[in-house]
């Protein structure tokens, strides 16, 4: 199947809509990104790549990276990881503090900020040089060295990180952060700043559509069982308090980031990534969500 025509016909319809929402205002470097950017890529398990518009332009993947940091920590710790972070949807915004106090510093899941900060703490404790090891891990998956951090975006986020600092300190008080708070947060901001194109994203994540094995390098990244569990978490938690709606309308496991990217997986078939920087009120890409809804509807592709 050639997806290019489907991409352009959906885009033509969507571009007549009011693109509501705004770029992420709380990270100044992201606030100023051109809101009209739009890119899509799809990568099949057979190795075919389809791309549309700004698919070769890098953008900050933000929370999409939380899936990759979970994968790396899951490889290190195995099932013990679930003692430190849960597997339940939170029903709260990605940066919420409310459940953490009641639930004694154990975040609901690894994709809200609190959970991803615990995962960052695990990696800081387990890896010798976490920043280098994390990029090495991505390069191993993608088979080249094209991916890097954005110092400017990491710095910009760090200077305005009041909520994230509240989260990490609250968890430290409950004993669920083992390392120095500043060290953990520097690593967290660094990995959130990673920039990729939609073409790179679909390739990096293709192992999750292929039972844990990269269709590019044919290397096993995680076991089949771990891949299944990561996909289940994306399905239930990847869009925070909009996860139910995404399952309802799109029907694929996925993860969004405040850089305007969304990554989704059809297990057994393909990975798809879309980038449009304006966010809706839940912090998920407004046009990106609409695009994926129209796409899975048009081609009749949903896991349900
Ligand atoms: N780095 C961002 C933050 O911590 C990630 C949030 C997101 O992409 N939803 O707030």
mmCIF file of C-alpha atoms and ligand atoms in Angstrom:
data_model
loop_
_atom_site.group_PDB
_atom_site.id
_atom_site.type_symbol
_atom_site.label_atom_id
_atom_site.label_comp_id
_atom_site.label_asym_id
_atom_site.label_seq_id
_atom_site.Cartn_x
_atom_site.Cartn_y
_atom_site.Cartn_z
ATOM 1 C CA UNK A 1 0.000 0.000 0.000
ATOM 2 C CA UNK A 2 1.226 3.514 -0.835
ATOM 3 C CA UNK A 3 0.351 5.844 2.031
ATOM 4 C CA UNK A 4 1.477 9.105 0.405
ATOM 5 C CA UNK A 5 -1.902 9.866 -1.154
ATOM 6 C CA UNK A 6 -3.719 9.145 2.116
ATOM 7 C CA UNK A 7 -1.332 11.524 3.927
ATOM 8 C CA UNK A 8 -1.863 14.395 1.514
ATOM 9 C CA UNK A 9 -5.632 14.011 1.247
ATOM 10 C CA UNK A 10 -6.015 13.975 5.066
ATOM 11 C CA UNK A 11 -3.673 16.962 5.383
ATOM 12 C CA UNK A 12 -5.689 18.913 2.798
ATOM 13 C CA UNK A 13 -8.855 18.425 4.822
ATOM 14 C CA UNK A 14 -7.166 19.205 8.176
ATOM 15 C CA UNK A 15 -5.499 22.346 6.905
ATOM 16 C CA UNK A 16 -8.958 23.888 6.475
ATOM 17 C CA UNK A 17 -9.559 23.483 10.262
ATOM 18 C CA UNK A 18 -8.647 26.111 12.811
ATOM 19 C CA UNK A 19 -5.372 24.803 14.280
ATOM 20 C CA UNK A 20 -6.311 25.433 17.903
ATOM 21 C CA UNK A 21 -3.992 25.551 20.855
ATOM 22 C CA UNK A 22 -0.449 26.831 21.182
ATOM 23 C CA UNK A 23 3.151 25.735 21.324
ATOM 24 C CA UNK A 24 4.490 24.697 24.766
ATOM 25 C CA UNK A 25 4.671 28.031 26.586
ATOM 26 C CA UNK A 26 6.464 26.843 29.740
ATOM 27 C CA UNK A 27 9.656 25.965 27.826
ATOM 28 C CA UNK A 28 10.708 29.221 26.093
ATOM 29 C CA UNK A 29 12.784 27.431 23.426
ATOM 30 C CA UNK A 30 9.713 25.406 22.413
ATOM 31 C CA UNK A 31 7.305 28.353 22.608
ATOM 32 C CA UNK A 32 8.949 30.012 19.601
ATOM 33 C CA UNK A 33 8.863 27.048 17.207
ATOM 34 C CA UNK A 34 7.078 27.731 13.894
ATOM 35 C CA UNK A 35 3.525 26.523 14.665
ATOM 36 C CA UNK A 36 2.812 25.700 11.014
ATOM 37 C CA UNK A 37 5.390 22.903 10.803
ATOM 38 C CA UNK A 38 3.889 19.552 9.899
ATOM 39 C CA UNK A 39 5.581 16.238 9.237
ATOM 40 C CA UNK A 40 4.509 12.586 9.077
ATOM 41 C CA UNK A 41 6.402 9.332 8.570
ATOM 42 C CA UNK A 42 5.333 5.713 8.534
ATOM 43 C CA UNK A 43 7.727 2.762 8.624
ATOM 44 C CA UNK A 44 6.478 -0.760 7.940
ATOM 45 C CA UNK A 45 7.918 -3.899 9.499
ATOM 46 C CA UNK A 46 8.999 -4.817 5.958
ATOM 47 C CA UNK A 47 11.250 -1.738 5.915
ATOM 48 C CA UNK A 48 9.222 0.605 3.667
ATOM 49 C CA UNK A 49 9.307 4.291 4.626
ATOM 50 C CA UNK A 50 6.619 6.833 3.655
ATOM 51 C CA UNK A 51 7.059 10.508 4.518
ATOM 52 C CA UNK A 52 5.126 13.720 4.075
ATOM 53 C CA UNK A 53 6.115 17.386 4.295
ATOM 54 C CA UNK A 54 8.547 18.337 7.161
ATOM 55 C CA UNK A 55 9.492 14.725 7.900
ATOM 56 C CA UNK A 56 13.228 15.421 7.674
ATOM 57 C CA UNK A 57 13.276 18.304 10.107
ATOM 58 C CA UNK A 58 14.451 17.677 13.670
ATOM 59 C CA UNK A 59 12.307 18.700 16.636
ATOM 60 C CA UNK A 60 12.463 18.087 20.381
ATOM 61 C CA UNK A 61 10.813 14.747 21.107
ATOM 62 C CA UNK A 62 10.201 15.596 24.809
ATOM 63 C CA UNK A 63 8.036 12.936 26.504
ATOM 64 C CA UNK A 64 8.280 10.518 23.593
ATOM 65 C CA UNK A 65 11.727 9.755 25.025
ATOM 66 C CA UNK A 66 10.086 8.402 28.196
ATOM 67 C CA UNK A 67 9.282 5.197 26.306
ATOM 68 C CA UNK A 68 12.943 4.717 25.396
ATOM 69 C CA UNK A 69 14.202 5.471 28.905
ATOM 70 C CA UNK A 70 11.656 2.975 30.256
ATOM 71 C CA UNK A 71 12.907 0.355 27.778
ATOM 72 C CA UNK A 72 16.515 0.891 28.857
ATOM 73 C CA UNK A 73 15.645 0.743 32.587
ATOM 74 C CA UNK A 74 13.423 -2.317 31.997
ATOM 75 C CA UNK A 75 16.385 -4.060 30.363
ATOM 76 C CA UNK A 76 18.547 -3.207 33.386
ATOM 77 C CA UNK A 77 16.098 -3.969 36.203
ATOM 78 C CA UNK A 78 13.531 -6.391 34.743
ATOM 79 C CA UNK A 79 10.295 -6.695 36.708
ATOM 80 C CA UNK A 80 11.812 -5.024 39.792
ATOM 81 C CA UNK A 81 11.176 -1.712 38.063
ATOM 82 C CA UNK A 82 7.481 -2.021 38.980
ATOM 83 C CA UNK A 83 8.361 -1.630 42.691
ATOM 84 C CA UNK A 84 9.318 1.969 41.957
ATOM 85 C CA UNK A 85 6.679 3.005 39.386
ATOM 86 C CA UNK A 86 3.146 1.742 38.698
ATOM 87 C CA UNK A 87 1.302 0.657 35.541
ATOM 88 C CA UNK A 88 -2.030 2.452 35.972
ATOM 89 C CA UNK A 89 -3.330 5.390 33.950
ATOM 90 C CA UNK A 90 -3.319 8.495 36.122
ATOM 91 C CA UNK A 91 -6.262 10.429 34.702
ATOM 92 C CA UNK A 92 -4.308 13.559 35.614
ATOM 93 C CA UNK A 93 -2.152 15.964 33.569
ATOM 94 C CA UNK A 94 1.425 14.896 32.757
ATOM 95 C CA UNK A 95 2.928 17.262 35.341
ATOM 96 C CA UNK A 96 0.407 16.752 38.156
ATOM 97 C CA UNK A 97 1.423 16.467 41.820
ATOM 98 C CA UNK A 98 -1.890 15.424 43.346
ATOM 99 C CA UNK A 99 -1.640 11.604 43.461
ATOM 100 C CA UNK A 100 1.982 11.497 44.587
ATOM 101 C CA UNK A 101 1.258 12.590 48.136
ATOM 102 C CA UNK A 102 -1.533 10.014 48.637
ATOM 103 C CA UNK A 103 0.431 7.250 46.930
ATOM 104 C CA UNK A 104 3.606 7.804 48.965
ATOM 105 C CA UNK A 105 5.885 8.962 46.181
ATOM 106 C CA UNK A 106 5.227 6.003 43.823
ATOM 107 C CA UNK A 107 4.118 7.500 40.491
ATOM 108 C CA UNK A 108 1.146 5.920 38.741
ATOM 109 C CA UNK A 109 3.035 5.098 35.539
ATOM 110 C CA UNK A 110 6.369 5.736 33.736
ATOM 111 C CA UNK A 111 4.968 8.251 31.212
ATOM 112 C CA UNK A 112 3.746 11.012 33.514
ATOM 113 C CA UNK A 113 6.636 13.285 34.522
ATOM 114 C CA UNK A 114 6.921 11.831 38.037
ATOM 115 C CA UNK A 115 7.274 8.296 36.657
ATOM 116 C CA UNK A 116 9.797 9.334 34.026
ATOM 117 C CA UNK A 117 11.843 11.116 36.710
ATOM 118 C CA UNK A 118 11.979 7.870 38.744
ATOM 119 C CA UNK A 119 13.105 6.038 35.591
ATOM 120 C CA UNK A 120 15.781 8.737 35.088
ATOM 121 C CA UNK A 121 16.910 8.136 38.694
ATOM 122 C CA UNK A 122 17.182 4.387 37.996
ATOM 123 C CA UNK A 123 19.329 5.058 34.917
ATOM 124 C CA UNK A 124 21.548 7.588 36.714
ATOM 125 C CA UNK A 125 22.192 4.909 39.346
ATOM 126 C CA UNK A 126 22.706 2.046 36.888
ATOM 127 C CA UNK A 127 24.763 3.583 34.059
ATOM 128 C CA UNK A 128 28.376 4.726 34.269
ATOM 129 C CA UNK A 129 28.019 7.793 32.070
ATOM 130 C CA UNK A 130 24.229 8.069 31.621
ATOM 131 C CA UNK A 131 24.197 10.827 28.958
ATOM 132 C CA UNK A 132 26.681 8.947 26.769
ATOM 133 C CA UNK A 133 25.140 5.523 27.430
ATOM 134 C CA UNK A 134 21.654 6.791 26.526
ATOM 135 C CA UNK A 135 22.763 8.130 23.148
ATOM 136 C CA UNK A 136 24.750 4.930 22.517
ATOM 137 C CA UNK A 137 21.548 2.984 23.165
ATOM 138 C CA UNK A 138 19.606 5.078 20.609
ATOM 139 C CA UNK A 139 22.408 4.784 18.064
ATOM 140 C CA UNK A 140 22.475 1.019 18.557
ATOM 141 C CA UNK A 141 18.736 0.828 17.798
ATOM 142 C CA UNK A 142 18.769 3.122 14.767
ATOM 143 C CA UNK A 143 22.054 1.798 13.363
ATOM 144 C CA UNK A 144 23.739 5.232 12.970
ATOM 145 C CA UNK A 145 24.827 8.216 15.091
ATOM 146 C CA UNK A 146 22.402 10.838 13.837
ATOM 147 C CA UNK A 147 20.602 11.595 17.126
ATOM 148 C CA UNK A 148 21.737 14.167 19.720
ATOM 149 C CA UNK A 149 20.694 16.368 22.652
ATOM 150 C CA UNK A 150 19.802 20.053 22.381
ATOM 151 C CA UNK A 151 21.763 21.920 25.062
ATOM 152 C CA UNK A 152 19.633 25.034 24.449
ATOM 153 C CA UNK A 153 16.310 23.240 25.014
ATOM 154 C CA UNK A 154 17.577 21.367 28.097
ATOM 155 C CA UNK A 155 18.814 24.656 29.600
ATOM 156 C CA UNK A 156 15.582 26.463 28.730
ATOM 157 C CA UNK A 157 13.498 23.763 30.433
ATOM 158 C CA UNK A 158 15.772 23.657 33.497
ATOM 159 C CA UNK A 159 15.366 27.402 34.055
ATOM 160 C CA UNK A 160 11.558 27.065 34.249
ATOM 161 C CA UNK A 161 11.205 23.649 35.870
ATOM 162 C CA UNK A 162 9.298 24.584 38.999
ATOM 163 C CA UNK A 163 6.720 21.779 38.821
ATOM 164 C CA UNK A 164 9.239 19.091 37.934
ATOM 165 C CA UNK A 165 11.459 20.188 40.816
ATOM 166 C CA UNK A 166 8.458 19.958 43.141
ATOM 167 C CA UNK A 167 7.786 16.408 41.878
ATOM 168 C CA UNK A 168 11.344 15.191 42.320
ATOM 169 C CA UNK A 169 11.696 16.696 45.793
ATOM 170 C CA UNK A 170 8.394 15.206 46.938
ATOM 171 C CA UNK A 171 9.493 11.772 45.724
ATOM 172 C CA UNK A 172 12.902 12.222 47.373
ATOM 173 C CA UNK A 173 11.130 12.869 50.682
ATOM 174 C CA UNK A 174 9.379 9.485 50.292
ATOM 175 C CA UNK A 175 12.682 7.736 49.494
ATOM 176 C CA UNK A 176 11.796 6.985 45.843
ATOM 177 C CA UNK A 177 14.687 9.032 44.403
ATOM 178 C CA UNK A 178 18.038 7.448 45.272
ATOM 179 C CA UNK A 179 20.492 9.844 43.633
ATOM 180 C CA UNK A 180 21.203 13.548 43.954
ATOM 181 C CA UNK A 181 18.106 15.482 42.817
ATOM 182 C CA UNK A 182 20.041 17.931 40.597
ATOM 183 C CA UNK A 183 21.943 15.111 38.894
ATOM 184 C CA UNK A 184 18.717 13.231 38.141
ATOM 185 C CA UNK A 185 16.994 16.352 36.784
ATOM 186 C CA UNK A 186 19.938 17.295 34.568
ATOM 187 C CA UNK A 187 19.716 13.856 32.992
ATOM 188 C CA UNK A 188 15.914 14.104 32.682
ATOM 189 C CA UNK A 189 16.075 17.520 30.932
ATOM 190 C CA UNK A 190 18.840 16.244 28.672
ATOM 191 C CA UNK A 191 16.912 13.221 27.435
ATOM 192 C CA UNK A 192 13.712 15.287 26.968
ATOM 193 C CA UNK A 193 15.698 17.685 24.751
ATOM 194 C CA UNK A 194 16.688 14.975 22.250
ATOM 195 C CA UNK A 195 15.873 16.061 18.708
ATOM 196 C CA UNK A 196 14.745 13.710 15.957
ATOM 197 C CA UNK A 197 12.859 13.854 12.679
ATOM 198 C CA UNK A 198 9.644 11.882 12.220
ATOM 199 C CA UNK A 199 11.677 9.608 9.923
ATOM 200 C CA UNK A 200 14.147 8.887 12.716
ATOM 201 C CA UNK A 201 11.362 8.377 15.257
ATOM 202 C CA UNK A 202 9.573 5.697 13.260
ATOM 203 C CA UNK A 203 12.851 3.852 12.744
ATOM 204 C CA UNK A 204 13.936 4.066 16.389
ATOM 205 C CA UNK A 205 10.565 2.774 17.619
ATOM 206 C CA UNK A 206 10.117 0.085 14.959
ATOM 207 C CA UNK A 207 11.194 -2.677 17.389
ATOM 208 C CA UNK A 208 7.957 -2.107 19.318
ATOM 209 C CA UNK A 209 5.930 -2.919 16.188
ATOM 210 C CA UNK A 210 8.073 -6.007 15.612
ATOM 211 C CA UNK A 211 7.931 -7.998 18.888
ATOM 212 C CA UNK A 212 11.016 -6.302 20.338
ATOM 213 C CA UNK A 213 13.340 -6.896 17.361
ATOM 214 C CA UNK A 214 14.563 -3.994 15.206
ATOM 215 C CA UNK A 215 13.503 -4.646 11.607
ATOM 216 C CA UNK A 216 16.445 -2.440 10.534
ATOM 217 C CA UNK A 217 19.359 -4.120 12.318
ATOM 218 C CA UNK A 218 17.503 -7.372 13.198
ATOM 219 C CA UNK A 219 18.843 -6.993 16.757
ATOM 220 C CA UNK A 220 16.607 -7.814 19.736
ATOM 221 C CA UNK A 221 16.108 -4.673 21.835
ATOM 222 C CA UNK A 222 13.656 -6.133 24.372
ATOM 223 C CA UNK A 223 11.888 -9.495 24.705
ATOM 224 C CA UNK A 224 8.549 -10.076 22.996
ATOM 225 C CA UNK A 225 6.883 -9.954 26.410
ATOM 226 C CA UNK A 226 8.526 -6.650 27.335
ATOM 227 C CA UNK A 227 7.536 -5.121 23.976
ATOM 228 C CA UNK A 228 3.933 -6.173 24.590
ATOM 229 C CA UNK A 229 3.968 -4.567 28.049
ATOM 230 C CA UNK A 230 5.525 -1.296 26.844
ATOM 231 C CA UNK A 231 2.843 -1.094 24.139
ATOM 232 C CA UNK A 232 0.127 -1.747 26.736
ATOM 233 C CA UNK A 233 1.478 1.134 28.827
ATOM 234 C CA UNK A 234 1.545 3.470 25.816
ATOM 235 C CA UNK A 235 -2.049 2.528 25.051
ATOM 236 C CA UNK A 236 -3.270 3.266 28.573
ATOM 237 C CA UNK A 237 -0.947 6.109 29.664
ATOM 238 C CA UNK A 238 0.786 7.700 26.651
ATOM 239 C CA UNK A 239 -1.600 10.670 26.383
ATOM 240 C CA UNK A 240 -2.019 11.335 30.130
ATOM 241 C CA UNK A 241 -5.587 12.408 30.884
ATOM 242 C CA UNK A 242 -6.470 12.041 27.204
ATOM 243 C CA UNK A 243 -5.375 8.398 26.892
ATOM 244 C CA UNK A 244 -8.932 7.073 26.819
ATOM 245 C CA UNK A 245 -9.886 9.490 24.073
ATOM 246 C CA UNK A 246 -6.838 8.561 22.002
ATOM 247 C CA UNK A 247 -7.669 4.837 22.334
ATOM 248 C CA UNK A 248 -11.287 5.632 21.431
ATOM 249 C CA UNK A 249 -10.511 7.759 18.376
ATOM 250 C CA UNK A 250 -7.168 6.458 17.066
ATOM 251 C CA UNK A 251 -6.939 2.915 18.431
ATOM 252 C CA UNK A 252 -3.150 2.556 18.542
ATOM 253 C CA UNK A 253 -0.631 2.540 21.418
ATOM 254 C CA UNK A 254 1.240 5.839 21.336
ATOM 255 C CA UNK A 255 3.124 8.526 23.192
ATOM 256 C CA UNK A 256 3.017 12.278 22.817
ATOM 257 C CA UNK A 257 5.479 15.042 23.696
ATOM 258 C CA UNK A 258 5.118 18.784 24.264
ATOM 259 C CA UNK A 259 7.396 19.421 21.274
ATOM 260 C CA UNK A 260 4.273 18.516 19.240
ATOM 261 C CA UNK A 261 5.327 15.003 18.281
ATOM 262 C CA UNK A 262 3.216 11.863 18.527
ATOM 263 C CA UNK A 263 4.563 8.373 17.994
ATOM 264 C CA UNK A 264 2.173 5.453 17.525
ATOM 265 C CA UNK A 265 2.670 1.762 16.909
ATOM 266 C CA UNK A 266 0.541 -0.831 15.153
ATOM 267 C CA UNK A 267 2.020 -4.044 16.591
ATOM 268 C CA UNK A 268 2.843 -6.469 13.786
ATOM 269 C CA UNK A 269 2.493 -3.787 11.106
ATOM 270 C CA UNK A 270 4.073 -0.329 11.326
ATOM 271 C CA UNK A 271 5.172 2.687 13.367
ATOM 272 C CA UNK A 272 3.877 6.174 12.540
ATOM 273 C CA UNK A 273 5.081 9.573 13.794
ATOM 274 C CA UNK A 274 3.487 12.968 13.293
ATOM 275 C CA UNK A 275 4.743 16.424 14.240
ATOM 276 C CA UNK A 276 2.673 19.597 14.578
ATOM 277 C CA UNK A 277 3.808 21.950 17.392
ATOM 278 C CA UNK A 278 0.490 23.441 18.544
ATOM 279 C CA UNK A 279 -0.812 21.597 21.618
ATOM 280 C CA UNK A 280 -4.349 21.126 22.862
ATOM 281 C CA UNK A 281 -5.323 21.812 26.494
ATOM 282 C CA UNK A 282 -4.028 18.361 27.561
ATOM 283 C CA UNK A 283 -0.561 19.051 26.131
ATOM 284 C CA UNK A 284 -0.944 16.742 23.118
ATOM 285 C CA UNK A 285 -0.487 17.885 19.519
ATOM 286 C CA UNK A 286 -3.837 19.224 18.294
ATOM 287 C CA UNK A 287 -3.414 18.496 14.572
ATOM 288 C CA UNK A 288 -1.271 15.426 15.225
ATOM 289 C CA UNK A 289 -4.106 13.751 17.143
ATOM 290 C CA UNK A 290 -6.643 14.715 14.460
ATOM 291 C CA UNK A 291 -4.332 13.420 11.742
ATOM 292 C CA UNK A 292 -3.902 10.019 13.383
ATOM 293 C CA UNK A 293 -7.630 9.709 13.979
ATOM 294 C CA UNK A 294 -8.320 10.420 10.305
ATOM 295 C CA UNK A 295 -5.502 8.097 9.198
ATOM 296 C CA UNK A 296 -6.542 4.991 11.157
ATOM 297 C CA UNK A 297 -10.148 5.650 10.124
ATOM 298 C CA UNK A 298 -9.258 6.053 6.436
ATOM 299 C CA UNK A 299 -7.211 2.861 6.204
ATOM 300 C CA UNK A 300 -9.258 0.859 8.723
ATOM 301 C CA UNK A 301 -6.213 0.237 10.916
ATOM 302 C CA UNK A 302 -6.718 -0.007 14.661
ATOM 303 C CA UNK A 303 -5.727 -2.702 17.142
ATOM 304 C CA UNK A 304 -9.332 -3.038 18.240
HETATM 305 N N1 LIG B 1 10.147 17.799 29.448
HETATM 306 C C1 LIG B 1 8.733 17.967 29.567
HETATM 307 C C2 LIG B 1 8.348 18.191 31.028
HETATM 308 O O1 LIG B 1 8.968 17.622 31.874
HETATM 309 C C3 LIG B 1 8.044 16.754 29.005
HETATM 310 C C4 LIG B 1 6.532 16.853 29.090
HETATM 311 C C5 LIG B 1 5.811 16.290 27.881
HETATM 312 O O2 LIG B 1 6.365 16.194 26.793
HETATM 313 N N2 LIG B 1 4.540 15.991 28.054
HETATM 314 O O3 LIG B 1 7.466 18.922 31.369
#
